[in-house]
Each structure stands twice: as C-alpha cells, then as structure tokens.
mmCIF file of C-alpha atoms and ligand atoms in Angstrom:
data_model
loop_
_atom_site.group_PDB
_atom_site.id
_atom_site.type_symbol
_atom_site.label_atom_id
_atom_site.label_comp_id
_atom_site.label_asym_id
_atom_site.label_seq_id
_atom_site.Cartn_x
_atom_site.Cartn_y
_atom_site.Cartn_z
ATOM 1 C CA MET A 5 -3.505 6.161 39.036
ATOM 2 C CA ARG A 6 -4.367 2.974 37.057
ATOM 3 C CA GLU A 7 -4.291 4.058 33.083
ATOM 4 C CA TYR A 8 -7.088 2.937 31.034
ATOM 5 C CA TYR A 9 -6.137 2.943 27.355
ATOM 6 C CA PHE A 10 -8.780 3.053 24.487
ATOM 7 C CA ASP A 11 -6.656 4.250 21.842
ATOM 8 C CA ASN A 12 -5.561 1.089 20.058
ATOM 9 C CA SER A 13 -6.662 2.592 16.727
ATOM 10 C CA ALA A 14 -3.596 4.659 16.819
ATOM 11 C CA THR A 15 -1.404 1.980 18.079
ATOM 12 C CA SER A 16 -2.176 -1.304 20.112
ATOM 13 C CA ASN A 17 -1.273 -1.434 23.748
ATOM 14 C CA PRO A 18 -0.089 -2.866 25.503
ATOM 15 C CA LYS A 19 2.077 -5.354 23.493
ATOM 16 C CA PRO A 20 1.832 -9.201 24.121
ATOM 17 C CA GLN A 21 5.041 -10.416 25.914
ATOM 18 C CA CYS A 22 5.863 -12.716 23.191
ATOM 19 C CA ILE A 23 6.347 -9.352 20.886
ATOM 20 C CA ILE A 24 8.733 -7.979 23.330
ATOM 21 C CA GLU A 25 10.686 -11.086 23.884
ATOM 22 C CA LYS A 26 11.029 -11.606 20.179
ATOM 23 C CA VAL A 27 12.285 -7.599 19.582
ATOM 24 C CA GLN A 28 14.682 -8.442 22.319
ATOM 25 C CA LYS A 29 15.967 -11.443 20.598
ATOM 26 C CA ALA A 30 16.291 -9.650 17.491
ATOM 27 C CA ILE A 31 18.517 -6.801 18.965
ATOM 28 C CA ILE A 32 20.748 -9.068 21.283
ATOM 29 C CA GLU A 33 20.939 -12.365 19.075
ATOM 30 C CA LEU A 34 19.990 -11.709 15.775
ATOM 31 C CA ASN A 35 21.831 -8.228 15.296
ATOM 32 C CA GLY A 36 23.239 -8.093 11.633
ATOM 33 C CA ASN A 37 22.500 -7.144 8.320
ATOM 34 C CA PRO A 38 19.711 -9.304 6.741
ATOM 35 C CA GLY A 39 20.080 -10.016 2.833
ATOM 36 C CA ARG A 40 23.264 -8.425 2.829
ATOM 37 C CA SER A 41 25.948 -10.831 4.480
ATOM 38 C CA GLY A 42 26.549 -14.348 3.845
ATOM 39 C CA TYR A 43 27.718 -15.661 7.803
ATOM 40 C CA LYS A 44 25.709 -17.964 9.544
ATOM 41 C CA LYS A 45 23.983 -15.235 11.619
ATOM 42 C CA ALA A 46 23.171 -12.942 8.512
ATOM 43 C CA ILE A 47 21.639 -16.034 7.032
ATOM 44 C CA LYS A 48 19.645 -16.727 10.129
ATOM 45 C CA ILE A 49 18.113 -13.461 10.338
ATOM 46 C CA ASP A 50 17.367 -14.003 6.597
ATOM 47 C CA ARG A 51 15.528 -16.858 6.983
ATOM 48 C CA GLU A 52 13.413 -15.226 10.037
ATOM 49 C CA ILE A 53 12.411 -12.456 7.692
ATOM 50 C CA TYR A 54 11.536 -14.798 5.239
ATOM 51 C CA ASN A 55 9.461 -16.924 7.486
ATOM 52 C CA THR A 56 7.915 -13.652 8.647
ATOM 53 C CA ARG A 57 6.734 -12.997 4.856
ATOM 54 C CA VAL A 58 5.425 -16.778 4.974
ATOM 55 C CA LYS A 59 3.109 -16.131 7.983
ATOM 56 C CA ILE A 60 1.640 -12.826 6.631
ATOM 57 C CA ALA A 61 1.506 -14.388 3.524
ATOM 58 C CA GLU A 62 -1.067 -17.234 5.362
ATOM 59 C CA PHE A 63 -2.649 -14.646 7.098
ATOM 60 C CA PHE A 64 -3.850 -12.760 4.035
ATOM 61 C CA ASN A 65 -4.143 -15.812 1.661
ATOM 62 C CA ILE A 66 -1.385 -14.500 -0.441
ATOM 63 C CA LYS A 67 0.150 -16.931 -2.672
ATOM 64 C CA ASN A 68 3.683 -15.775 -3.381
ATOM 65 C CA PRO A 69 5.258 -14.484 0.001
ATOM 66 C CA LEU A 70 7.705 -12.690 -1.858
ATOM 67 C CA GLN A 71 5.135 -10.171 -3.272
ATOM 68 C CA ILE A 72 5.009 -8.809 0.220
ATOM 69 C CA ALA A 73 7.232 -5.675 1.050
ATOM 70 C CA PHE A 74 8.126 -4.545 4.378
ATOM 71 C CA THR A 75 7.698 -0.439 4.930
ATOM 72 C CA SER A 76 7.595 1.546 8.067
ATOM 73 C CA ASN A 77 3.981 1.853 8.393
ATOM 74 C CA ALA A 78 0.681 1.976 6.356
ATOM 75 C CA SER A 79 1.256 5.530 5.129
ATOM 76 C CA GLU A 80 4.314 4.425 3.085
ATOM 77 C CA SER A 81 2.861 1.418 1.564
ATOM 78 C CA LEU A 82 -0.230 3.319 0.611
ATOM 79 C CA ASN A 83 2.023 6.089 -0.946
ATOM 80 C CA PHE A 84 3.855 3.268 -2.614
ATOM 81 C CA ALA A 85 0.683 2.009 -4.203
ATOM 82 C CA ILE A 86 -1.071 5.278 -5.140
ATOM 83 C CA LYS A 87 1.887 6.973 -6.536
ATOM 84 C CA GLY A 88 3.909 4.052 -7.852
ATOM 85 C CA ALA A 89 0.841 2.533 -10.008
ATOM 86 C CA GLY A 90 1.020 4.908 -12.790
ATOM 87 C CA PHE A 91 -2.398 6.738 -12.850
ATOM 88 C CA HIS A 92 -2.732 9.746 -14.790
ATOM 89 C CA ASP A 93 -5.426 11.235 -17.081
ATOM 90 C CA CYS A 94 -7.928 9.202 -15.354
ATOM 91 C CA HIS A 95 -10.672 8.837 -12.698
ATOM 92 C CA ILE A 96 -10.194 6.941 -9.345
ATOM 93 C CA ILE A 97 -12.940 6.073 -6.968
ATOM 94 C CA THR A 98 -12.306 6.362 -3.142
ATOM 95 C CA SER A 99 -14.426 7.096 -0.011
ATOM 96 C CA VAL A 100 -15.540 9.796 2.249
ATOM 97 C CA LEU A 101 -14.333 7.719 5.074
ATOM 98 C CA GLU A 102 -10.558 7.763 4.035
ATOM 99 C CA HIS A 103 -7.261 8.409 6.319
ATOM 100 C CA ASN A 104 -5.249 11.225 5.183
ATOM 101 C CA SER A 105 -2.784 8.332 4.361
ATOM 102 C CA VAL A 106 -5.026 7.571 1.213
ATOM 103 C CA LEU A 107 -6.214 11.277 0.695
ATOM 104 C CA ARG A 108 -2.997 13.136 0.347
ATOM 105 C CA PRO A 109 -1.472 10.830 -2.033
ATOM 106 C CA LEU A 110 -4.846 11.078 -4.188
ATOM 107 C CA HIS A 111 -4.973 14.806 -4.212
ATOM 108 C CA TYR A 112 -0.822 14.688 -5.486
ATOM 109 C CA LEU A 113 -2.644 12.733 -8.277
ATOM 110 C CA GLU A 114 -5.296 15.231 -8.623
ATOM 111 C CA ASP A 115 -2.788 18.044 -8.530
ATOM 112 C CA GLU A 116 0.124 16.709 -10.405
ATOM 113 C CA LYS A 117 -1.418 14.041 -12.915
ATOM 114 C CA ASN A 118 -4.639 15.178 -13.917
ATOM 115 C CA VAL A 119 -6.628 12.263 -11.863
ATOM 116 C CA THR A 120 -10.009 13.124 -10.816
ATOM 117 C CA LEU A 121 -11.713 11.655 -7.726
ATOM 118 C CA SER A 122 -15.416 10.340 -6.700
ATOM 119 C CA PHE A 123 -16.266 9.744 -3.339
ATOM 120 C CA LEU A 124 -18.150 6.912 -1.912
ATOM 121 C CA GLU A 125 -20.499 7.061 1.130
ATOM 122 C CA PRO A 126 -21.223 4.552 3.491
ATOM 123 C CA VAL A 127 -24.527 2.482 2.842
ATOM 124 C CA ASP A 128 -26.496 -0.135 4.784
ATOM 125 C CA THR A 129 -26.592 -2.771 2.132
ATOM 126 C CA THR A 130 -24.223 -4.614 -0.544
ATOM 127 C CA GLU A 131 -27.051 -3.546 -3.216
ATOM 128 C CA GLU A 132 -27.002 0.066 -2.395
ATOM 129 C CA LEU A 133 -23.180 -0.183 -2.479
ATOM 130 C CA ILE A 134 -23.298 -1.595 -5.782
ATOM 131 C CA LYS A 135 -25.724 0.585 -7.055
ATOM 132 C CA ASN A 136 -23.754 3.601 -5.947
ATOM 133 C CA LEU A 137 -20.329 2.369 -7.560
ATOM 134 C CA SER A 138 -22.222 1.804 -10.659
ATOM 135 C CA SER A 139 -23.417 5.530 -10.710
ATOM 136 C CA LEU A 140 -19.693 6.445 -9.875
ATOM 137 C CA LEU A 141 -18.189 4.154 -12.656
ATOM 138 C CA ARG A 142 -16.886 6.589 -15.884
ATOM 139 C CA LYS A 143 -15.261 5.443 -18.884
ATOM 140 C CA ASP A 144 -11.820 6.464 -17.873
ATOM 141 C CA THR A 145 -12.228 4.836 -14.072
ATOM 142 C CA LYS A 146 -8.856 2.844 -13.466
ATOM 143 C CA ALA A 147 -9.072 1.878 -9.743
ATOM 144 C CA ILE A 148 -11.223 1.846 -6.337
ATOM 145 C CA VAL A 149 -8.876 2.799 -3.229
ATOM 146 C CA ILE A 150 -10.871 2.244 -0.091
ATOM 147 C CA ASN A 151 -10.101 2.029 3.675
ATOM 148 C CA HIS A 152 -11.745 -1.437 4.960
ATOM 149 C CA ILE A 153 -12.535 -0.154 8.351
ATOM 150 C CA SER A 154 -13.137 3.462 9.279
ATOM 151 C CA ASN A 155 -11.017 4.710 11.982
ATOM 152 C CA VAL A 156 -13.386 7.341 12.805
ATOM 153 C CA THR A 157 -16.949 5.288 12.959
ATOM 154 C CA GLY A 158 -15.780 1.516 12.707
ATOM 155 C CA TYR A 159 -17.903 1.233 9.496
ATOM 156 C CA ILE A 160 -16.878 -1.748 7.360
ATOM 157 C CA TYR A 161 -16.840 -1.579 3.573
ATOM 158 C CA ASP A 162 -17.895 -4.435 2.082
ATOM 159 C CA ILE A 163 -14.506 -5.189 0.043
ATOM 160 C CA GLU A 164 -15.466 -8.895 -1.130
ATOM 161 C CA ALA A 165 -18.424 -6.926 -3.205
ATOM 162 C CA ILE A 166 -16.217 -4.153 -4.108
ATOM 163 C CA GLY A 167 -13.365 -6.437 -5.145
ATOM 164 C CA ASN A 168 -15.920 -8.454 -7.312
ATOM 165 C CA PHE A 169 -16.870 -5.274 -8.674
ATOM 166 C CA CYS A 170 -13.514 -4.146 -9.745
ATOM 167 C CA LYS A 171 -12.893 -7.260 -11.297
ATOM 168 C CA GLU A 172 -15.932 -7.214 -13.445
ATOM 169 C CA ASN A 173 -14.924 -3.656 -14.589
ATOM 170 C CA ASN A 174 -11.157 -4.065 -14.948
ATOM 171 C CA LEU A 175 -10.367 -1.934 -12.020
ATOM 172 C CA LEU A 176 -7.428 -1.796 -9.910
ATOM 173 C CA PHE A 177 -8.141 -2.420 -6.210
ATOM 174 C CA ILE A 178 -6.255 -1.173 -3.581
ATOM 175 C CA VAL A 179 -7.440 -1.445 0.130
ATOM 176 C CA ASP A 180 -5.934 0.087 2.894
ATOM 177 C CA THR A 181 -6.385 -2.729 5.843
ATOM 178 C CA SER A 182 -5.007 -0.306 8.782
ATOM 179 C CA GLN A 183 -7.938 -0.942 11.052
ATOM 180 C CA SER A 184 -9.033 -4.415 9.884
ATOM 181 C CA ALA A 185 -6.059 -6.486 9.284
ATOM 182 C CA GLY A 186 -6.180 -8.361 13.019
ATOM 183 C CA PHE A 187 -9.678 -7.967 13.532
ATOM 184 C CA ALA A 188 -11.531 -8.717 10.069
ATOM 185 C CA ASP A 189 -10.957 -11.739 7.735
ATOM 186 C CA ILE A 190 -8.750 -10.416 4.834
ATOM 187 C CA ASN A 191 -8.269 -12.958 1.882
ATOM 188 C CA VAL A 192 -6.724 -11.223 -1.358
ATOM 189 C CA GLU A 193 -7.804 -13.940 -3.459
ATOM 190 C CA LYS A 194 -11.388 -14.436 -2.175
ATOM 191 C CA GLN A 195 -11.535 -10.571 -2.249
ATOM 192 C CA ASN A 196 -9.808 -9.688 -5.198
ATOM 193 C CA ILE A 197 -7.383 -7.501 -4.045
ATOM 194 C CA ASN A 198 -4.503 -6.142 -6.253
ATOM 195 C CA ILE A 199 -2.807 -4.090 -4.003
ATOM 196 C CA LEU A 200 -2.743 -4.556 -0.059
ATOM 197 C CA CYS A 201 -1.699 -2.135 2.605
ATOM 198 C CA PHE A 202 -1.029 -2.929 6.475
ATOM 199 C CA THR A 203 0.278 -1.242 9.221
ATOM 200 C CA GLY A 204 2.294 -3.318 11.831
ATOM 201 C CA HIS A 205 1.819 -1.517 15.002
ATOM 202 C CA LYS A 206 -2.097 -1.740 15.413
ATOM 203 C CA SER A 207 -4.104 -4.832 15.701
ATOM 204 C CA LEU A 208 -1.056 -6.982 14.339
ATOM 205 C CA PHE A 209 0.614 -6.422 17.572
ATOM 206 C CA GLY A 210 4.188 -5.524 15.995
ATOM 207 C CA ILE A 211 6.073 -2.250 16.924
ATOM 208 C CA GLN A 212 5.962 1.184 15.541
ATOM 209 C CA GLY A 213 7.947 1.577 12.504
ATOM 210 C CA THR A 214 6.592 -1.563 10.807
ATOM 211 C CA GLY A 215 3.865 -2.161 7.845
ATOM 212 C CA GLY A 216 4.111 -3.698 4.539
ATOM 213 C CA ILE A 217 2.205 -4.159 0.838
ATOM 214 C CA TYR A 218 1.168 -6.899 -1.220
ATOM 215 C CA VAL A 219 1.255 -6.216 -4.800
ATOM 216 C CA GLU A 220 -0.237 -9.077 -7.104
ATOM 217 C CA GLU A 221 2.120 -11.152 -9.189
ATOM 218 C CA GLY A 222 2.582 -9.540 -12.393
ATOM 219 C CA LEU A 223 1.795 -6.003 -11.285
ATOM 220 C CA VAL A 224 4.905 -3.486 -11.065
ATOM 221 C CA LEU A 225 4.959 -0.260 -9.371
ATOM 222 C CA ASN A 226 7.229 2.457 -10.003
ATOM 223 C CA PRO A 227 9.257 2.543 -7.050
ATOM 224 C CA LEU A 228 9.476 5.789 -5.180
ATOM 225 C CA LEU A 229 12.873 5.160 -3.351
ATOM 226 C CA GLU A 230 15.580 3.445 -4.845
ATOM 227 C CA GLY A 231 18.788 2.502 -3.470
ATOM 228 C CA GLY A 232 20.786 -0.688 -1.482
ATOM 229 C CA THR A 233 19.035 -3.781 -1.966
ATOM 230 C CA GLY A 234 21.907 -6.147 -1.071
ATOM 231 C CA SER A 235 21.122 -8.197 -4.453
ATOM 232 C CA PHE A 236 21.311 -7.193 -8.069
ATOM 233 C CA SER A 237 24.140 -4.872 -6.987
ATOM 234 C CA LYS A 238 25.281 -4.388 -10.677
ATOM 235 C CA LEU A 239 21.972 -3.076 -11.865
ATOM 236 C CA PRO A 240 21.929 0.679 -12.638
ATOM 237 C CA ARG A 241 18.471 1.055 -10.903
ATOM 238 C CA GLN A 242 16.056 -0.519 -8.591
ATOM 239 C CA PRO A 243 15.657 -4.132 -9.362
ATOM 240 C CA LYS A 244 11.890 -5.071 -10.662
ATOM 241 C CA THR A 245 11.241 -8.027 -8.828
ATOM 242 C CA MET A 246 9.704 -7.914 -5.342
ATOM 243 C CA PRO A 247 10.162 -7.516 -2.673
ATOM 244 C CA GLU A 248 13.289 -5.733 -3.646
ATOM 245 C CA LEU A 249 11.668 -3.467 -5.596
ATOM 246 C CA LEU A 250 9.742 -1.920 -2.859
ATOM 247 C CA GLU A 251 12.437 -2.577 0.285
ATOM 248 C CA CYS A 252 15.369 -0.111 -0.167
ATOM 249 C CA GLY A 253 17.843 -0.009 2.050
ATOM 250 C CA THR A 254 18.475 -2.047 5.459
ATOM 251 C CA LEU A 255 15.438 -3.730 6.780
ATOM 252 C CA ASN A 256 13.958 -2.783 10.437
ATOM 253 C CA THR A 257 14.673 -6.436 11.583
ATOM 254 C CA PRO A 258 13.309 -6.103 15.511
ATOM 255 C CA GLY A 259 10.149 -4.635 13.793
ATOM 256 C CA ILE A 260 9.730 -7.476 11.138
ATOM 257 C CA LEU A 261 10.246 -10.181 13.960
ATOM 258 C CA SER A 262 7.834 -8.190 16.291
ATOM 259 C CA LEU A 263 5.455 -8.914 13.546
ATOM 260 C CA ASN A 264 6.086 -12.223 13.306
ATOM 261 C CA ALA A 265 5.313 -12.802 16.860
ATOM 262 C CA GLY A 266 2.114 -10.705 16.091
ATOM 263 C CA ILE A 267 0.862 -12.856 13.701
ATOM 264 C CA ASP A 268 1.825 -15.829 15.941
ATOM 265 C CA PHE A 269 0.009 -14.306 18.969
ATOM 266 C CA ILE A 270 -3.190 -13.788 16.662
ATOM 267 C CA ASN A 271 -3.160 -17.300 15.683
ATOM 268 C CA SER A 272 -2.707 -18.843 19.418
ATOM 269 C CA VAL A 273 -5.559 -16.764 20.097
ATOM 270 C CA GLY A 274 -7.647 -16.806 17.235
ATOM 271 C CA LEU A 275 -8.945 -13.890 15.051
ATOM 272 C CA ASN A 276 -12.661 -14.743 15.447
ATOM 273 C CA LYS A 277 -12.179 -15.042 19.435
ATOM 274 C CA ILE A 278 -10.196 -11.472 19.205
ATOM 275 C CA ARG A 279 -13.145 -9.853 16.886
ATOM 276 C CA GLU A 280 -15.863 -11.174 19.266
ATOM 277 C CA HIS A 281 -14.380 -9.827 22.285
ATOM 278 C CA GLU A 282 -13.445 -6.559 20.762
ATOM 279 C CA TYR A 283 -16.847 -6.410 18.824
ATOM 280 C CA ASN A 284 -18.546 -6.997 22.253
ATOM 281 C CA LEU A 285 -16.503 -4.561 23.970
ATOM 282 C CA ALA A 286 -17.713 -1.539 21.745
ATOM 283 C CA LYS A 287 -21.646 -3.042 21.833
ATOM 284 C CA LEU A 288 -21.252 -3.133 25.540
ATOM 285 C CA PHE A 289 -19.493 0.565 25.373
ATOM 286 C CA ILE A 290 -22.509 1.838 23.211
ATOM 287 C CA ASP A 291 -25.339 -0.038 25.168
ATOM 288 C CA LYS A 292 -24.125 1.911 28.274
ATOM 289 C CA ILE A 293 -23.987 5.369 26.920
ATOM 290 C CA SER A 294 -26.446 5.722 24.459
ATOM 291 C CA ASN A 295 -29.146 6.622 26.922
ATOM 292 C CA LEU A 296 -27.401 9.684 27.819
ATOM 293 C CA GLU A 297 -29.314 12.519 26.731
ATOM 294 C CA ASN A 298 -26.491 14.933 25.937
ATOM 295 C CA ILE A 299 -24.314 11.877 24.315
ATOM 296 C CA ILE A 300 -23.809 11.762 20.527
ATOM 297 C CA ILE A 301 -22.638 8.511 18.878
ATOM 298 C CA TYR A 302 -21.462 8.245 15.333
ATOM 299 C CA GLY A 303 -22.041 5.683 13.111
ATOM 300 C CA ASP A 304 -25.007 2.984 13.099
ATOM 301 C CA LYS A 305 -25.394 1.961 16.657
ATOM 302 C CA ASP A 306 -26.893 -1.685 15.747
ATOM 303 C CA LYS A 307 -24.743 -2.574 12.688
ATOM 304 C CA PHE A 308 -21.235 -5.090 13.062
ATOM 305 C CA ARG A 309 -18.638 -2.432 13.083
ATOM 306 C CA GLY A 310 -14.841 -1.978 14.089
ATOM 307 C CA PRO A 311 -14.150 -1.786 17.799
ATOM 308 C CA VAL A 312 -13.923 1.930 17.049
ATOM 309 C CA VAL A 313 -16.556 4.420 18.753
ATOM 310 C CA SER A 314 -16.373 8.064 18.425
ATOM 311 C CA ILE A 315 -18.804 10.410 20.437
ATOM 312 C CA ASN A 316 -19.163 13.928 21.522
ATOM 313 C CA ILE A 317 -21.006 15.539 24.517
ATOM 314 C CA GLU A 318 -23.154 18.609 23.690
ATOM 315 C CA GLY A 319 -21.961 21.683 24.800
ATOM 316 C CA ILE A 320 -18.279 21.023 24.818
ATOM 317 C CA THR A 321 -15.588 20.747 22.603
ATOM 318 C CA SER A 322 -14.337 17.275 21.602
ATOM 319 C CA SER A 323 -10.598 18.354 22.865
ATOM 320 C CA ASP A 324 -11.975 19.635 26.311
ATOM 321 C CA PHE A 325 -13.870 16.227 26.557
ATOM 322 C CA ALA A 326 -10.743 14.297 25.973
ATOM 323 C CA ALA A 327 -8.926 16.258 28.193
ATOM 324 C CA ILE A 328 -11.416 15.900 30.977
ATOM 325 C CA LEU A 329 -11.391 12.220 30.321
ATOM 326 C CA ASN A 330 -7.821 11.939 30.532
ATOM 327 C CA GLU A 331 -7.304 14.692 33.740
ATOM 328 C CA GLU A 332 -9.873 13.256 35.795
ATOM 329 C CA PHE A 333 -10.218 9.771 34.862
ATOM 330 C CA ASN A 334 -6.764 8.901 33.389
ATOM 331 C CA ILE A 335 -8.559 7.509 29.932
ATOM 332 C CA CYS A 336 -6.709 7.661 26.974
ATOM 333 C CA THR A 337 -8.753 8.667 23.822
ATOM 334 C CA ARG A 338 -8.026 10.655 21.023
ATOM 335 C CA SER A 339 -10.014 13.976 20.139
ATOM 336 C CA GLY A 340 -10.215 16.170 17.115
ATOM 337 C CA PHE A 341 -10.412 14.839 13.377
ATOM 338 C CA HIS A 342 -8.407 11.581 13.102
ATOM 339 C CA CYS A 343 -6.627 12.567 9.876
ATOM 340 C CA ALA A 344 -9.921 11.645 8.356
ATOM 341 C CA PRO A 345 -11.163 15.319 7.347
ATOM 342 C CA LEU A 346 -13.584 13.990 4.726
ATOM 343 C CA ALA A 347 -15.157 11.738 7.587
ATOM 344 C CA HIS A 348 -15.634 14.642 9.551
ATOM 345 C CA LYS A 349 -17.400 16.699 6.970
ATOM 346 C CA TYR A 350 -19.747 13.490 6.446
ATOM 347 C CA LEU A 351 -20.779 13.302 10.144
ATOM 348 C CA GLY A 352 -21.230 16.887 10.416
ATOM 349 C CA THR A 353 -18.569 17.249 12.892
ATOM 350 C CA TYR A 354 -15.690 19.014 10.703
ATOM 351 C CA ASP A 355 -15.744 22.151 13.086
ATOM 352 C CA TYR A 356 -15.327 20.587 16.175
ATOM 353 C CA GLY A 357 -14.054 16.833 15.732
ATOM 354 C CA CYS A 358 -15.256 14.172 18.067
ATOM 355 C CA VAL A 359 -13.751 11.876 20.943
ATOM 356 C CA ARG A 360 -12.603 8.552 19.614
ATOM 357 C CA PHE A 361 -12.605 5.229 21.751
ATOM 358 C CA SER A 362 -10.920 2.546 20.281
ATOM 359 C CA PHE A 363 -10.833 -0.988 21.949
ATOM 360 C CA GLY A 364 -8.219 -3.472 21.669
ATOM 361 C CA TYR A 365 -7.805 -7.359 22.632
ATOM 362 C CA PHE A 366 -6.407 -6.584 25.982
ATOM 363 C CA ASN A 367 -9.190 -4.130 27.195
ATOM 364 C CA THR A 368 -11.821 -5.847 29.543
ATOM 365 C CA GLU A 369 -15.312 -5.258 30.220
ATOM 366 C CA GLU A 370 -14.624 -3.897 33.442
ATOM 367 C CA GLU A 371 -12.651 -1.122 32.089
ATOM 368 C CA ILE A 372 -15.422 -0.299 29.465
ATOM 369 C CA LEU A 373 -18.087 0.011 32.690
ATOM 370 C CA TYR A 374 -15.386 2.574 34.074
ATOM 371 C CA ALA A 375 -15.373 4.518 31.066
ATOM 372 C CA ALA A 376 -19.120 4.603 30.754
ATOM 373 C CA ASP A 377 -19.350 5.917 34.392
ATOM 374 C CA ALA A 378 -16.966 8.245 33.748
ATOM 375 C CA ILE A 379 -18.621 9.490 30.558
ATOM 376 C CA LYS A 380 -22.050 9.449 32.514
ATOM 377 C CA GLU A 381 -20.614 11.941 35.318
ATOM 378 C CA ILE A 382 -18.823 14.416 32.684
ATOM 379 C CA SER A 383 -22.481 14.458 30.992
ATOM 380 C CA GLU A 384 -24.409 15.013 34.469
ATOM 381 C CA TYR A 385 -22.008 17.616 35.507
ATOM 382 C CA ILE A 386 -22.407 19.284 31.768
ATOM 383 C CA LEU A 387 -26.256 19.269 32.303
ATOM 384 C CA LYS A 388 -26.181 20.793 35.888
ATOM 385 C CA GLU A 389 -23.753 23.466 34.588
ATOM 386 C CA LYS A 390 -26.259 24.396 31.685
ATOM 387 C CA PHE A 391 -29.131 24.811 33.583
HETATM 388 C C1 LIG B 418 -7.506 3.955 8.201
HETATM 389 C C2 LIG B 418 -5.879 4.082 8.326
HETATM 390 N N1 LIG B 418 -5.274 4.261 7.210
HETATM 391 C C3 LIG B 418 -4.028 4.551 7.762
HETATM 392 C C4 LIG B 418 -3.188 4.963 8.764
HETATM 393 C C5 LIG B 418 -2.130 5.182 8.827
HETATM 394 O O1 LIG B 418 -1.120 4.273 9.338
HETATM 395 P P1 LIG B 418 0.290 4.390 9.908
HETATM 396 O O2 LIG B 418 0.270 5.405 10.958
HETATM 397 O O3 LIG B 418 0.631 3.149 10.379
HETATM 398 O O4 LIG B 418 0.872 4.852 8.720
HETATM 399 C C6 LIG B 418 -4.016 4.906 9.951
HETATM 400 C C7 LIG B 418 -3.442 5.122 11.104
HETATM 401 O O5 LIG B 418 -4.386 5.530 11.826
HETATM 402 C C8 LIG B 418 -5.662 4.658 9.442
HETATM 403 O O6 LIG B 418 -6.255 4.440 10.703
#
C-alpha cells in the first residue's frame, strides 16, 4: 500500500535525488578528514565544506561564512546559543510556542543561573506584538529567544519586528529557524538576528545529523564542548575564533555535503515557489476538512502560516486518531505533544495532544485530497458510533 507522508516537520521525506548522490560522493570519493591533513583529497573536502558555508551564508544573508559552525541538529545549536551566551541574574523573553530545544536550555538557566523567563503569546498584528513585548520588557532583560514558525500550529512570528525591537532595546536576538529555514525568507541583517540556529534535515533537505549556528561577528560564545579542531593545536583551550570555537571533533562530511546539495536544490526550484506550493497544500487541507462538524483545527485558519496543521477529532485521543490514519490509510502524521508542552497548554490540548499534519515540497494536491477523505471517513464513523 502506498505511503502518505505528512510528517515533514519532524524530518523532510523524501530527499531529492541530488542529496542522495552528494552523500554517496562524500562517502565514496571524499572520505577523508576535513581540516586535518594536507593531502589533495583532504584539501578538496575542506573546500567543499567551506563552499557549503558560503552557500548557507548567502541563503541567510550572512556576511562572513566563517561565523557559521556546523552542528548535529538545531537542538545542539540552541544549547550552544542559550547556555553559551553567559546569561545569569537576568530576564529573558521567549514564547509559549517554543520547542523543548529552547525551553529546556532556558529552564536550565532558570534553575542554575538565576534567570527569569517571560512568555510571549501569538497575536494577530505587529502592533499587538510590539505592545506585548514592551509590557514584558524589564530593566534586566537581556535577550529574546524565539521560534520563527511553530511546529504545532504553523504560526509565524514577525521576526523582523522582533529583531528591530531587540536592536532598539539592546537585547540579544536568538532565533530558532527549525521550521522556517527552507520556507520563509530569513535575512540576518534585515531581521537583526544575532544568533541563528538551524537544522539541516527538515526543509533544507539535508540528512539527519546536520544543523548549524550563525553567531554575529564580535560575539564570542563559551563553548560547551572542547577538543580537537585540526588547527591551533598548541592552544591549551578551545580556540576563540569561529567556526573552530563551536566545531569540536571530526565534522560530518556526508551530512554537510547533503546540506550543500539541499541549498542548491532550494535555489534551483526557488524558495518562493516552494513556499507557495507548501502553503497552498496547507490551505487546501484546511478548506477540505473545516466543515466537518467534529474536527477541531488549531491556529488561525485564515492567516498565512507555515505548512503545519494540527487537528483533533472530538471523542477520540490524538494517539488513536493517528493510529487509525496509519493502520487504515497508511498516512504518517505525528500525535501527542510535539516536544512543545507550553504550546499545548496554550491551545488547551495539554491533556490529550493533537495530530499534526506537516506538508513538504514533494506532497501533492492529490495526497491532500486523500488525507481529507480519510479524515472525513473517520469523522463520520466516530459520529455514527456516538449515537
Ligand atoms: C521548532 C523546533 N525547534 C527545534 C527543533 C529541534 O530540531 P532537531 O531535532 O534538528 O534538533 C525542532 C524539531 O522538531 C523544532 O520543530
């Protein structure tokens, strides 16, 4: 039976053929240790890795590609940012839509570094956003850490407005772009982003085990890890220069090269086209199911959003709903809490979670119609069983 994959927020699937070919090339032709040895192949690998930094820098409008360090995923990047920026005895603003990759490092600061947190809620307009930020701002506020696009509701925070607010109030701006890189326009200069954390295996089409962090020039994080960098070998401690500061141990060459091909793929299709396609799928999905009487759709149905739609059927748990979708219709979704407990508190789904459909570039309208029909069938069955 054909599989219908709607779990692209967890990891994008399938990967474009060019990614598979690039990984294969990395393993077969370029298998050596980058940044360590001086033989021809090692230098070639080094060049490919630098080239990837340059492509990512262009993608996010980062001036100096060497300010980007590769990591294993967004969680690692966010830990480097939040725990490495030296926050203590201060206040940080974040949001109710954060993933645990942001919340847990922030709670660590709360527990260990006397940091107080405030939580911003999603709003309809930029005016309300700034008003709410202003009311949360304190004399000891040092930073805003925000999830650009929610992995539960697809809500998009206006990061340009927040970035300007940070600049005006001298706050560090840390952005989690896990759900937005490869969908939304991200420009660190225009959006005043000081630290940008990204993951490679979602909408950037890289393989799992890839991610990165951009740190604005002049900002030096405390490295959480120390070890071999292939350079500055006589220094007793981790070098203070990027990217070595945050790149400890052998790099994930196949993964980094997959990201290189992922950026090429996005550029060849066009980010606007990808965004339009994914948004249209989400909209079609919402249109098709919003008239079903026992279906609850979370988030604003009419507002522009990321390609993520979370729903419930009244009367059954989200895990049962996802299990039926998978067992009976071979549809892959994610039920439960999506590592975002506060988002579920905010939505009123803290007890039972919800089922998330997340669409990707390779999903088609036909697949959306199939999913909508499946939901209709389940919804009618539940209604019939109830009476
Ligand atoms: C908003 C958000 N932040 C962070 C992460 C963590 O990403 P990774 O698994 O690549 O560390 C995710 C993953 O689902 C996410 O959706």
